[in-house]
PDB file of C-alpha atoms in Angstrom:
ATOM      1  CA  UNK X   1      67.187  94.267 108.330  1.00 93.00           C
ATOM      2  CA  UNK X   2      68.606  97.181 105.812  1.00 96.00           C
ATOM      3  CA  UNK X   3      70.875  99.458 107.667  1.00 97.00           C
ATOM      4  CA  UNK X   4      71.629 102.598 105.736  1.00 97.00           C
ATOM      5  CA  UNK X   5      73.854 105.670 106.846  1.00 98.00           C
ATOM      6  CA  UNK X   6      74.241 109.001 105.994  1.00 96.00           C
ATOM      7  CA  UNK X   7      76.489 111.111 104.939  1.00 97.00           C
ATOM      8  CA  UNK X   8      78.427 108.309 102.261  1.00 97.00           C
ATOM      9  CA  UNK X   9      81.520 111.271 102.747  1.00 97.00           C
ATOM     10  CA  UNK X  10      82.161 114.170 105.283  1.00 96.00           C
ATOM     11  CA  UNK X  11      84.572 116.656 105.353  1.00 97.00           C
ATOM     12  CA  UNK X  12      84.921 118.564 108.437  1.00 97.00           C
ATOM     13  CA  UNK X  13      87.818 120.396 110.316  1.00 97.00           C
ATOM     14  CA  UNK X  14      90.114 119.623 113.435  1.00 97.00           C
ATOM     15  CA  UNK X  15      87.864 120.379 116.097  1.00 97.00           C
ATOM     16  CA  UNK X  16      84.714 120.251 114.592  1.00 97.00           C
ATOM     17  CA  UNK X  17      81.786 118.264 115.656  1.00 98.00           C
ATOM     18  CA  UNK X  18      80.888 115.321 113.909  1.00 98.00           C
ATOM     19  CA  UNK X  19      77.791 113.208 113.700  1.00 98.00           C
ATOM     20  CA  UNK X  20      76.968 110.224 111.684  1.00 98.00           C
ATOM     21  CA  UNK X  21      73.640 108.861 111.143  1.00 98.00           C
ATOM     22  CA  UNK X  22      72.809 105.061 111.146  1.00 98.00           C
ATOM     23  CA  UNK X  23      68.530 104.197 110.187  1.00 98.00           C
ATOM     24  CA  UNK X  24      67.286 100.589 110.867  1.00 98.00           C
ATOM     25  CA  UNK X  25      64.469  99.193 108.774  1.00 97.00           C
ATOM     26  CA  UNK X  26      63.346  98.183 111.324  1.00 97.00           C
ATOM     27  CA  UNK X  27      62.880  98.341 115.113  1.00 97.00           C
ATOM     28  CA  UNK X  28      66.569  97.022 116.724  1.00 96.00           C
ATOM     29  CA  UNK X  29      66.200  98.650 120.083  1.00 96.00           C
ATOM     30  CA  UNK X  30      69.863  99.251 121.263  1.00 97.00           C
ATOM     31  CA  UNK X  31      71.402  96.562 119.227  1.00 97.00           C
ATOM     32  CA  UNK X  32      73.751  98.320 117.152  1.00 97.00           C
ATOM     33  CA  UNK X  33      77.238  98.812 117.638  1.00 98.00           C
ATOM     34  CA  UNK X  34      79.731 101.087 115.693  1.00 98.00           C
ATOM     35  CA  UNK X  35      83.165 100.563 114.218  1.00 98.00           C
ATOM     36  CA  UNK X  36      86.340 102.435 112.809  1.00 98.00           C
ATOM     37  CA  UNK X  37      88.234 101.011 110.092  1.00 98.00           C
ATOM     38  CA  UNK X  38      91.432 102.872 108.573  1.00 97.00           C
ATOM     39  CA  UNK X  39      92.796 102.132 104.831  1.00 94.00           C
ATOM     40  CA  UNK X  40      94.773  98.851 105.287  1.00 94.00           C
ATOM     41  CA  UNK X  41      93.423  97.497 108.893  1.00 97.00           C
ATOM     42  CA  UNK X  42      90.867  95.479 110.177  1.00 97.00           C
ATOM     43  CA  UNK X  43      87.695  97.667 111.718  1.00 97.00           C
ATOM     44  CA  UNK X  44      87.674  98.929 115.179  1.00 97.00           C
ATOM     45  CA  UNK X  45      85.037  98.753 117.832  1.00 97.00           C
ATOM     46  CA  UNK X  46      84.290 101.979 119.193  1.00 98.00           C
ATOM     47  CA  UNK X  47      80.538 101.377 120.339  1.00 98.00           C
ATOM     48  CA  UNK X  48      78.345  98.633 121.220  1.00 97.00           C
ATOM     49  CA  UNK X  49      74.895  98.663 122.354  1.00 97.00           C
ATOM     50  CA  UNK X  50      73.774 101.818 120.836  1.00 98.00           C
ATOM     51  CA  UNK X  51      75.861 103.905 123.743  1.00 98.00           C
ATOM     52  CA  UNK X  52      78.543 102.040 125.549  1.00 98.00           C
ATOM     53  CA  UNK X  53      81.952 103.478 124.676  1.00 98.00           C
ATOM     54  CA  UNK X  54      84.308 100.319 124.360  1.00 97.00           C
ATOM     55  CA  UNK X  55      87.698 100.152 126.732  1.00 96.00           C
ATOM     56  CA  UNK X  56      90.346 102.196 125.518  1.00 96.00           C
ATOM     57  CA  UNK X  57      88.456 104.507 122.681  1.00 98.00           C
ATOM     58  CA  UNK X  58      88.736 108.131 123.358  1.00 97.00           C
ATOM     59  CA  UNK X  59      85.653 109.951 125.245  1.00 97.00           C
ATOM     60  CA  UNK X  60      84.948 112.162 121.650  1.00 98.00           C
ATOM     61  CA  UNK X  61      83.618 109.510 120.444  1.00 98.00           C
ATOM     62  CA  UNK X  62      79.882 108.673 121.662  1.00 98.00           C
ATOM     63  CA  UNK X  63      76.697 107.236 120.607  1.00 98.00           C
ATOM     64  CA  UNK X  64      72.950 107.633 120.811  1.00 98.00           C
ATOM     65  CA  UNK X  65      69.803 106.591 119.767  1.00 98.00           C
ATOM     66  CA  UNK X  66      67.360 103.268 120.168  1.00 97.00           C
ATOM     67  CA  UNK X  67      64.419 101.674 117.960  1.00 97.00           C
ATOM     68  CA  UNK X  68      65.150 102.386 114.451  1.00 97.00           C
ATOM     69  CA  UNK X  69      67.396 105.774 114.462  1.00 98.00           C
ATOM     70  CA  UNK X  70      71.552 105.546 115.933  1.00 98.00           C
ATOM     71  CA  UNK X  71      73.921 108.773 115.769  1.00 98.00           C
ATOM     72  CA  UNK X  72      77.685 108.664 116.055  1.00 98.00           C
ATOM     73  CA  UNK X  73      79.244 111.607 117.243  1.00 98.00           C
ATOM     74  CA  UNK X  74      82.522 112.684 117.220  1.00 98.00           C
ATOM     75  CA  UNK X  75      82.736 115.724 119.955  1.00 97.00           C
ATOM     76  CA  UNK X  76      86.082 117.081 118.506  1.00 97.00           C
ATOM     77  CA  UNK X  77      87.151 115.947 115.002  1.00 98.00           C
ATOM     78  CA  UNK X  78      91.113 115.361 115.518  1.00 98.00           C
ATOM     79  CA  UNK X  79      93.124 114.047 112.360  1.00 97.00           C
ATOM     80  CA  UNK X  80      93.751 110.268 113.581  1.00 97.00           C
ATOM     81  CA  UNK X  81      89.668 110.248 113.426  1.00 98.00           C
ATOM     82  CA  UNK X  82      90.450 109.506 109.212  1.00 98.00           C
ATOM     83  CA  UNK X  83      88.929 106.997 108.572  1.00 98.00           C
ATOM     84  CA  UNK X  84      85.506 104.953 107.285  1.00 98.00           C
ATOM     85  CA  UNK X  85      82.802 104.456 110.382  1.00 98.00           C
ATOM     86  CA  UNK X  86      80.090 101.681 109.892  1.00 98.00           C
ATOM     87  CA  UNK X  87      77.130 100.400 111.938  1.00 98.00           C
ATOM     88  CA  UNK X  88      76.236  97.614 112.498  1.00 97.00           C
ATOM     89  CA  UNK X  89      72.972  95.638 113.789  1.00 97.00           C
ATOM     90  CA  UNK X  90      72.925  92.322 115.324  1.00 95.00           C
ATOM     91  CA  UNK X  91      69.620  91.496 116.865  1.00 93.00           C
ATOM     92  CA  UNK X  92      68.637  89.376 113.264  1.00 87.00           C
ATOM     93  CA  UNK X  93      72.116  88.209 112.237  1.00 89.00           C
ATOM     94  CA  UNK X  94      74.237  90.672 111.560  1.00 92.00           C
ATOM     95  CA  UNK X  95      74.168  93.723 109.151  1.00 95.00           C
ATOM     96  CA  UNK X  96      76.024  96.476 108.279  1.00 97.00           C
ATOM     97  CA  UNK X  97      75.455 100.183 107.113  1.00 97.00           C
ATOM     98  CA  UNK X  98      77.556 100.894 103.650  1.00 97.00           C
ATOM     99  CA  UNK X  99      79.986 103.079 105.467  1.00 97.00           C
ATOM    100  CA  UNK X 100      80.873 106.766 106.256  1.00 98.00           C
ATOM    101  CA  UNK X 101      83.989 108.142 105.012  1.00 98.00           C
ATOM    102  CA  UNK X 102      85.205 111.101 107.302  1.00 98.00           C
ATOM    103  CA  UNK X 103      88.211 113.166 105.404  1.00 97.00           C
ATOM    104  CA  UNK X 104      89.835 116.441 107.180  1.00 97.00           C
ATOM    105  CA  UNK X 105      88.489 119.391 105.621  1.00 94.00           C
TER     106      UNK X 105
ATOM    107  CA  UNK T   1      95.938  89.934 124.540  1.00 94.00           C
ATOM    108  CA  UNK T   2      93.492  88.576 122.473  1.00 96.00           C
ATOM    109  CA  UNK T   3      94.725  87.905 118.511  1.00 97.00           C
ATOM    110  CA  UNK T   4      93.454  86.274 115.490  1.00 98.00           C
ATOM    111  CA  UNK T   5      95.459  85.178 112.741  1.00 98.00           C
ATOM    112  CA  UNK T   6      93.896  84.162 109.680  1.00 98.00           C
ATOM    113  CA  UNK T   7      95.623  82.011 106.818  1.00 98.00           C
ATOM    114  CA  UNK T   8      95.179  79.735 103.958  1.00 97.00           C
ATOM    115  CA  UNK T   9      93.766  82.788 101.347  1.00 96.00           C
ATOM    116  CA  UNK T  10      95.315  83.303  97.601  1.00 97.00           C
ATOM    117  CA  UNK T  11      94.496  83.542  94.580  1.00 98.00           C
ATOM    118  CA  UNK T  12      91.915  80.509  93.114  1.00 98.00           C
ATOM    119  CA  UNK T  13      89.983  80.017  89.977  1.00 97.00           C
ATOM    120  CA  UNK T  14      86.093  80.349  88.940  1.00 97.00           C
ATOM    121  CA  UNK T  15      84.206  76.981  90.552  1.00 97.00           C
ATOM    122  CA  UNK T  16      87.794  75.984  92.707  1.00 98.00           C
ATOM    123  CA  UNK T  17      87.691  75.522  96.564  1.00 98.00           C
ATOM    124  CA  UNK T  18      89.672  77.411  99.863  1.00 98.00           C
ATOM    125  CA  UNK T  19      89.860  76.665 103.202  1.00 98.00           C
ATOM    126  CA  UNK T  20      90.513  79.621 105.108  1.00 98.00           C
ATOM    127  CA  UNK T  21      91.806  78.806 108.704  1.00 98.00           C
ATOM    128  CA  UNK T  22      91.709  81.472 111.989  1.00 98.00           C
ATOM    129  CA  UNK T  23      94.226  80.374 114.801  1.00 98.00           C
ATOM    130  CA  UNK T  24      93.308  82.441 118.320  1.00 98.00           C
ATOM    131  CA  UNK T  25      94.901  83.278 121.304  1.00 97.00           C
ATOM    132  CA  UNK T  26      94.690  85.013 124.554  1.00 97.00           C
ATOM    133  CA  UNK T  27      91.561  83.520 125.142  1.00 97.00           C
ATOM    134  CA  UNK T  28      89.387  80.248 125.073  1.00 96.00           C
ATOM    135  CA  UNK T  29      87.410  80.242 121.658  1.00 96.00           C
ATOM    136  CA  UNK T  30      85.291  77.488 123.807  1.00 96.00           C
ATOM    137  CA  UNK T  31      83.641  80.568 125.350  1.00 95.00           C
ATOM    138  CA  UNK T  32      82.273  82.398 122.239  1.00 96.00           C
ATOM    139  CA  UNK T  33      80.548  82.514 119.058  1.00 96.00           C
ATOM    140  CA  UNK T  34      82.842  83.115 116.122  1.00 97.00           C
ATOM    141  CA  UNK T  35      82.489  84.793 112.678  1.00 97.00           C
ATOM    142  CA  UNK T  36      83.783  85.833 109.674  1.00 98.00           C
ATOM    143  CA  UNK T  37      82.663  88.777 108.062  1.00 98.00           C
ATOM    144  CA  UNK T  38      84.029  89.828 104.633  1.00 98.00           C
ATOM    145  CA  UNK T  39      85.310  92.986 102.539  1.00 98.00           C
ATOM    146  CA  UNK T  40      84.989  93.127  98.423  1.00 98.00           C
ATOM    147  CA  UNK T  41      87.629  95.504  96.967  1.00 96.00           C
ATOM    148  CA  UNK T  42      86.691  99.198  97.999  1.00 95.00           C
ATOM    149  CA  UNK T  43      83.514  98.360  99.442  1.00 96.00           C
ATOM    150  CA  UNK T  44      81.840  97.583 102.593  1.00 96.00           C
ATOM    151  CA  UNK T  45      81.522  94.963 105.119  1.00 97.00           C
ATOM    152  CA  UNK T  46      79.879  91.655 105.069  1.00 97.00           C
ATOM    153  CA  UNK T  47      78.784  89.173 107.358  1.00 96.00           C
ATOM    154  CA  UNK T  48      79.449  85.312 105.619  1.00 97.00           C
ATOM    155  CA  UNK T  49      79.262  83.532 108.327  1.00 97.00           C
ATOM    156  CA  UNK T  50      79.112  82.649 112.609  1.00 95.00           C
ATOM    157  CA  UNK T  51      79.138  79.561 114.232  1.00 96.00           C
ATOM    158  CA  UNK T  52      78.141  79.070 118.104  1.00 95.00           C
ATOM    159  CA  UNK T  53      80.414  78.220 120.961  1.00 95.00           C
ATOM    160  CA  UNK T  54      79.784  74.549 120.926  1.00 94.00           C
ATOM    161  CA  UNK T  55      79.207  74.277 116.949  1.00 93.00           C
ATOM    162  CA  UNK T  56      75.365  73.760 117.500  1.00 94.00           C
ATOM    163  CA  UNK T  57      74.374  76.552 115.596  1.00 95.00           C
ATOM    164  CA  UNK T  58      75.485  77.490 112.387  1.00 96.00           C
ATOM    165  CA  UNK T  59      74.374  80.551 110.136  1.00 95.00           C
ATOM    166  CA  UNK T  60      75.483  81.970 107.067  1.00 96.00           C
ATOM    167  CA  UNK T  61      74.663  84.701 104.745  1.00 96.00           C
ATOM    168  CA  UNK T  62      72.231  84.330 101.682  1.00 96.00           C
ATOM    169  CA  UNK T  63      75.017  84.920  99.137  1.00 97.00           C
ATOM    170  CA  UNK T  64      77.311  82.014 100.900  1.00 98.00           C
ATOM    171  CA  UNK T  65      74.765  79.561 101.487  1.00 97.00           C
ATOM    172  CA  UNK T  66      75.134  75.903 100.094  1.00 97.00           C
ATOM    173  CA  UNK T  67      78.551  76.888  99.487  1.00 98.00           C
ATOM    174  CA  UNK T  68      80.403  77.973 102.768  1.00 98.00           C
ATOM    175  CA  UNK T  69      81.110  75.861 105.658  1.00 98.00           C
ATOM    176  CA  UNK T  70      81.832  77.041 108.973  1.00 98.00           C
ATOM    177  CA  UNK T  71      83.655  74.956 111.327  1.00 98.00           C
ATOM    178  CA  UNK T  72      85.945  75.161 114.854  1.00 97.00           C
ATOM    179  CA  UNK T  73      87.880  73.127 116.916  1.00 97.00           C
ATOM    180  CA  UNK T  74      88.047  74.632 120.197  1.00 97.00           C
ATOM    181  CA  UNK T  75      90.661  71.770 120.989  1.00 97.00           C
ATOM    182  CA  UNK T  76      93.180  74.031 118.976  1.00 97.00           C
ATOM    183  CA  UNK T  77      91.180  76.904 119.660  1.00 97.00           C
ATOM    184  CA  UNK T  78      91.107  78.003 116.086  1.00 98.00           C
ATOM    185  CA  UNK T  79      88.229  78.260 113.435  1.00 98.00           C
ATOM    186  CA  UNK T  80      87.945  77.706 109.918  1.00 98.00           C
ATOM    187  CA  UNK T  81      85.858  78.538 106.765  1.00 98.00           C
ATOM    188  CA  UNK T  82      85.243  75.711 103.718  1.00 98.00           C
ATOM    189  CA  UNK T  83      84.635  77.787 100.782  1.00 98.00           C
ATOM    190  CA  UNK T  84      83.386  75.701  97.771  1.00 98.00           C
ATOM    191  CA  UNK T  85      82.459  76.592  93.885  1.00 98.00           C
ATOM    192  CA  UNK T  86      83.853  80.614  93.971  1.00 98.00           C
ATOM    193  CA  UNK T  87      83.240  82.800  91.524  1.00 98.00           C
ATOM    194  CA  UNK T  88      84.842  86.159  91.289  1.00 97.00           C
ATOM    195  CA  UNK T  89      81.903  87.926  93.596  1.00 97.00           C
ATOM    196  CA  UNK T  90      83.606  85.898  96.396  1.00 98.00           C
ATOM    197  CA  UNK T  91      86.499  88.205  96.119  1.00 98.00           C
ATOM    198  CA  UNK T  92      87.647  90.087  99.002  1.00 98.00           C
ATOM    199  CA  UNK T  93      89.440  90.440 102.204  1.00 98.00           C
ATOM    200  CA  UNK T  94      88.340  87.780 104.870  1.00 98.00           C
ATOM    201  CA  UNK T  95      88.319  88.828 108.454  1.00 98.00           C
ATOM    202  CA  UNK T  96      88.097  86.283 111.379  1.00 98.00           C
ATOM    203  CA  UNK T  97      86.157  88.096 114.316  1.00 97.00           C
ATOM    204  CA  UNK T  98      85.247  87.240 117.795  1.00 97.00           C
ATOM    205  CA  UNK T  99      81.434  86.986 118.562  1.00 92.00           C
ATOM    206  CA  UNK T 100      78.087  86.110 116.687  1.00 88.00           C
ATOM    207  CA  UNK T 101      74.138  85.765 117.194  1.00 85.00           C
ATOM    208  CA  UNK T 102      73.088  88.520 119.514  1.00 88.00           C
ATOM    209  CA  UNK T 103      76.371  90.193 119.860  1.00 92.00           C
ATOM    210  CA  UNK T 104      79.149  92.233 118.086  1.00 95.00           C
ATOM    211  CA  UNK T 105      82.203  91.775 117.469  1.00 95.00           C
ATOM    212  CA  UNK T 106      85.141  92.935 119.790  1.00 94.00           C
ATOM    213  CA  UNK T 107      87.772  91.170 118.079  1.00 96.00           C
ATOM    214  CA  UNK T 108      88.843  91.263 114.366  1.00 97.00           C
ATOM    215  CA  UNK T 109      91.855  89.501 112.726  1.00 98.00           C
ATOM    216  CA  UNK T 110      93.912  91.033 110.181  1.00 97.00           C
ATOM    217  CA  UNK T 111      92.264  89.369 107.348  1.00 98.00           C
ATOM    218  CA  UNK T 112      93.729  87.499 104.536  1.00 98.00           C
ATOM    219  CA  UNK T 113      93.008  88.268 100.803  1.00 98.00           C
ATOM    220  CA  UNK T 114      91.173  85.894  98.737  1.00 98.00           C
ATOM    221  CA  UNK T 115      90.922  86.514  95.066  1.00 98.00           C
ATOM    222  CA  UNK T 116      89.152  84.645  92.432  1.00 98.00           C
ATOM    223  CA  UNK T 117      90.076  84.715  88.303  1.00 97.00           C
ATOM    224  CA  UNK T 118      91.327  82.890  86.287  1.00 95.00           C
TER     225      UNK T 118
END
């Protein structure tokens, strides 16, 4: 299963609205979970199961979407939100999306 | 809390062998699948490998396969990864995560570098 995402970059102001887009090849239904990694660390989870927000993340950060097409959104872009976001399917092994790099405008 | 620590990475030549070793705590590794998923030098993330709780299953990705062993003891609660005949496409940052088939992963180690030249 290809994942791809869209935008590759985004560049958006502090207290903007933010959305990333993940597309499936192929039908996942709400397998798909999202992470946050920041230069140097280890990724984040942030969302699993299309739309539950893991313990501890902030509420601006939610997720939507089931079958084949997965948003991200961040509801107020604040500058510790730097960082790349990738989704990932794992309903057929595992497989990422090639990342989303979100800079501070 | 939950923490993975990985170890045994460095720097190893074209065709040579690494056995990369993840040592948990906070929790029972007995209860999950575990993984490792990998990062090449400014690019994304890759899955290599996961393993299930009682080391019945075992998959691994296409580019790994034949090569890459996954094993655990859940004894010591740690995992490891047998990494034979690299070449320099197997360099990259490995990361020791918490979970496998059917579910992601809630738990990442730090990773540990693993380079390949001669």
């Amino acid at each position: 299963i290809q994942m791809t995402q869209s935008p590759s970059t985004l560049s958006a102001s502090i207290g903007d609205r933010v959305t990333i887009t993940c597309r499936a090849s192929e039908n996942i239904n709400v397998w798909l979970a999202w992470y946050q990694q920041k230069p140097g660390k280890a990724p984040k989870l942030l969302i699993y199961k299309a739309s539950n927000l893991e313990s501890g993340v902030p509420s601006r950060f939610s997720g939507s979407g089931s079958g084949t097409e997965f948003t991200l959104t961040i509801g107020s872009l604040q500058p510790d939100d730097v960082a790349t976001y990738y989704c990932q399917q794992y309903v057929n092994y595992w497989t990422f999306g090639q990342g989303t790099k979100v800079e501070i405008k | 809390q939950v923490q993975l620590v990985e170890s045994g990475g460095g720097l190893v030549k074209p065709g040579g062998s690494l056995r990369l070793s993840c040592a948990a705590s906070g929790f029972s590794i007995s209860d999950y699948y575990m993984s490792w998923v990998r990062q090449a030098p400014g690019k994304g993330l890759e899955w290599v490998s996961y393993i299930s709780a009682t080391s019945s299953y075992r998959n691994y990705a296409v580019s790994v396969k034949g090569r890459f062993t996954i094993s655990r003891d859940n004894a010591k609660n740690s995992l490891s990864l047998e990494m034979n005949t690299l070449t320099a496409e197997d360099t990259a940052i490995y990361y020791c995560a918490r979970g496998g088939s059917g579910t992601h992963i809630d738990y990442w180690g730090r990773g540990i570098q693993v380079t390949v030249s001669s």
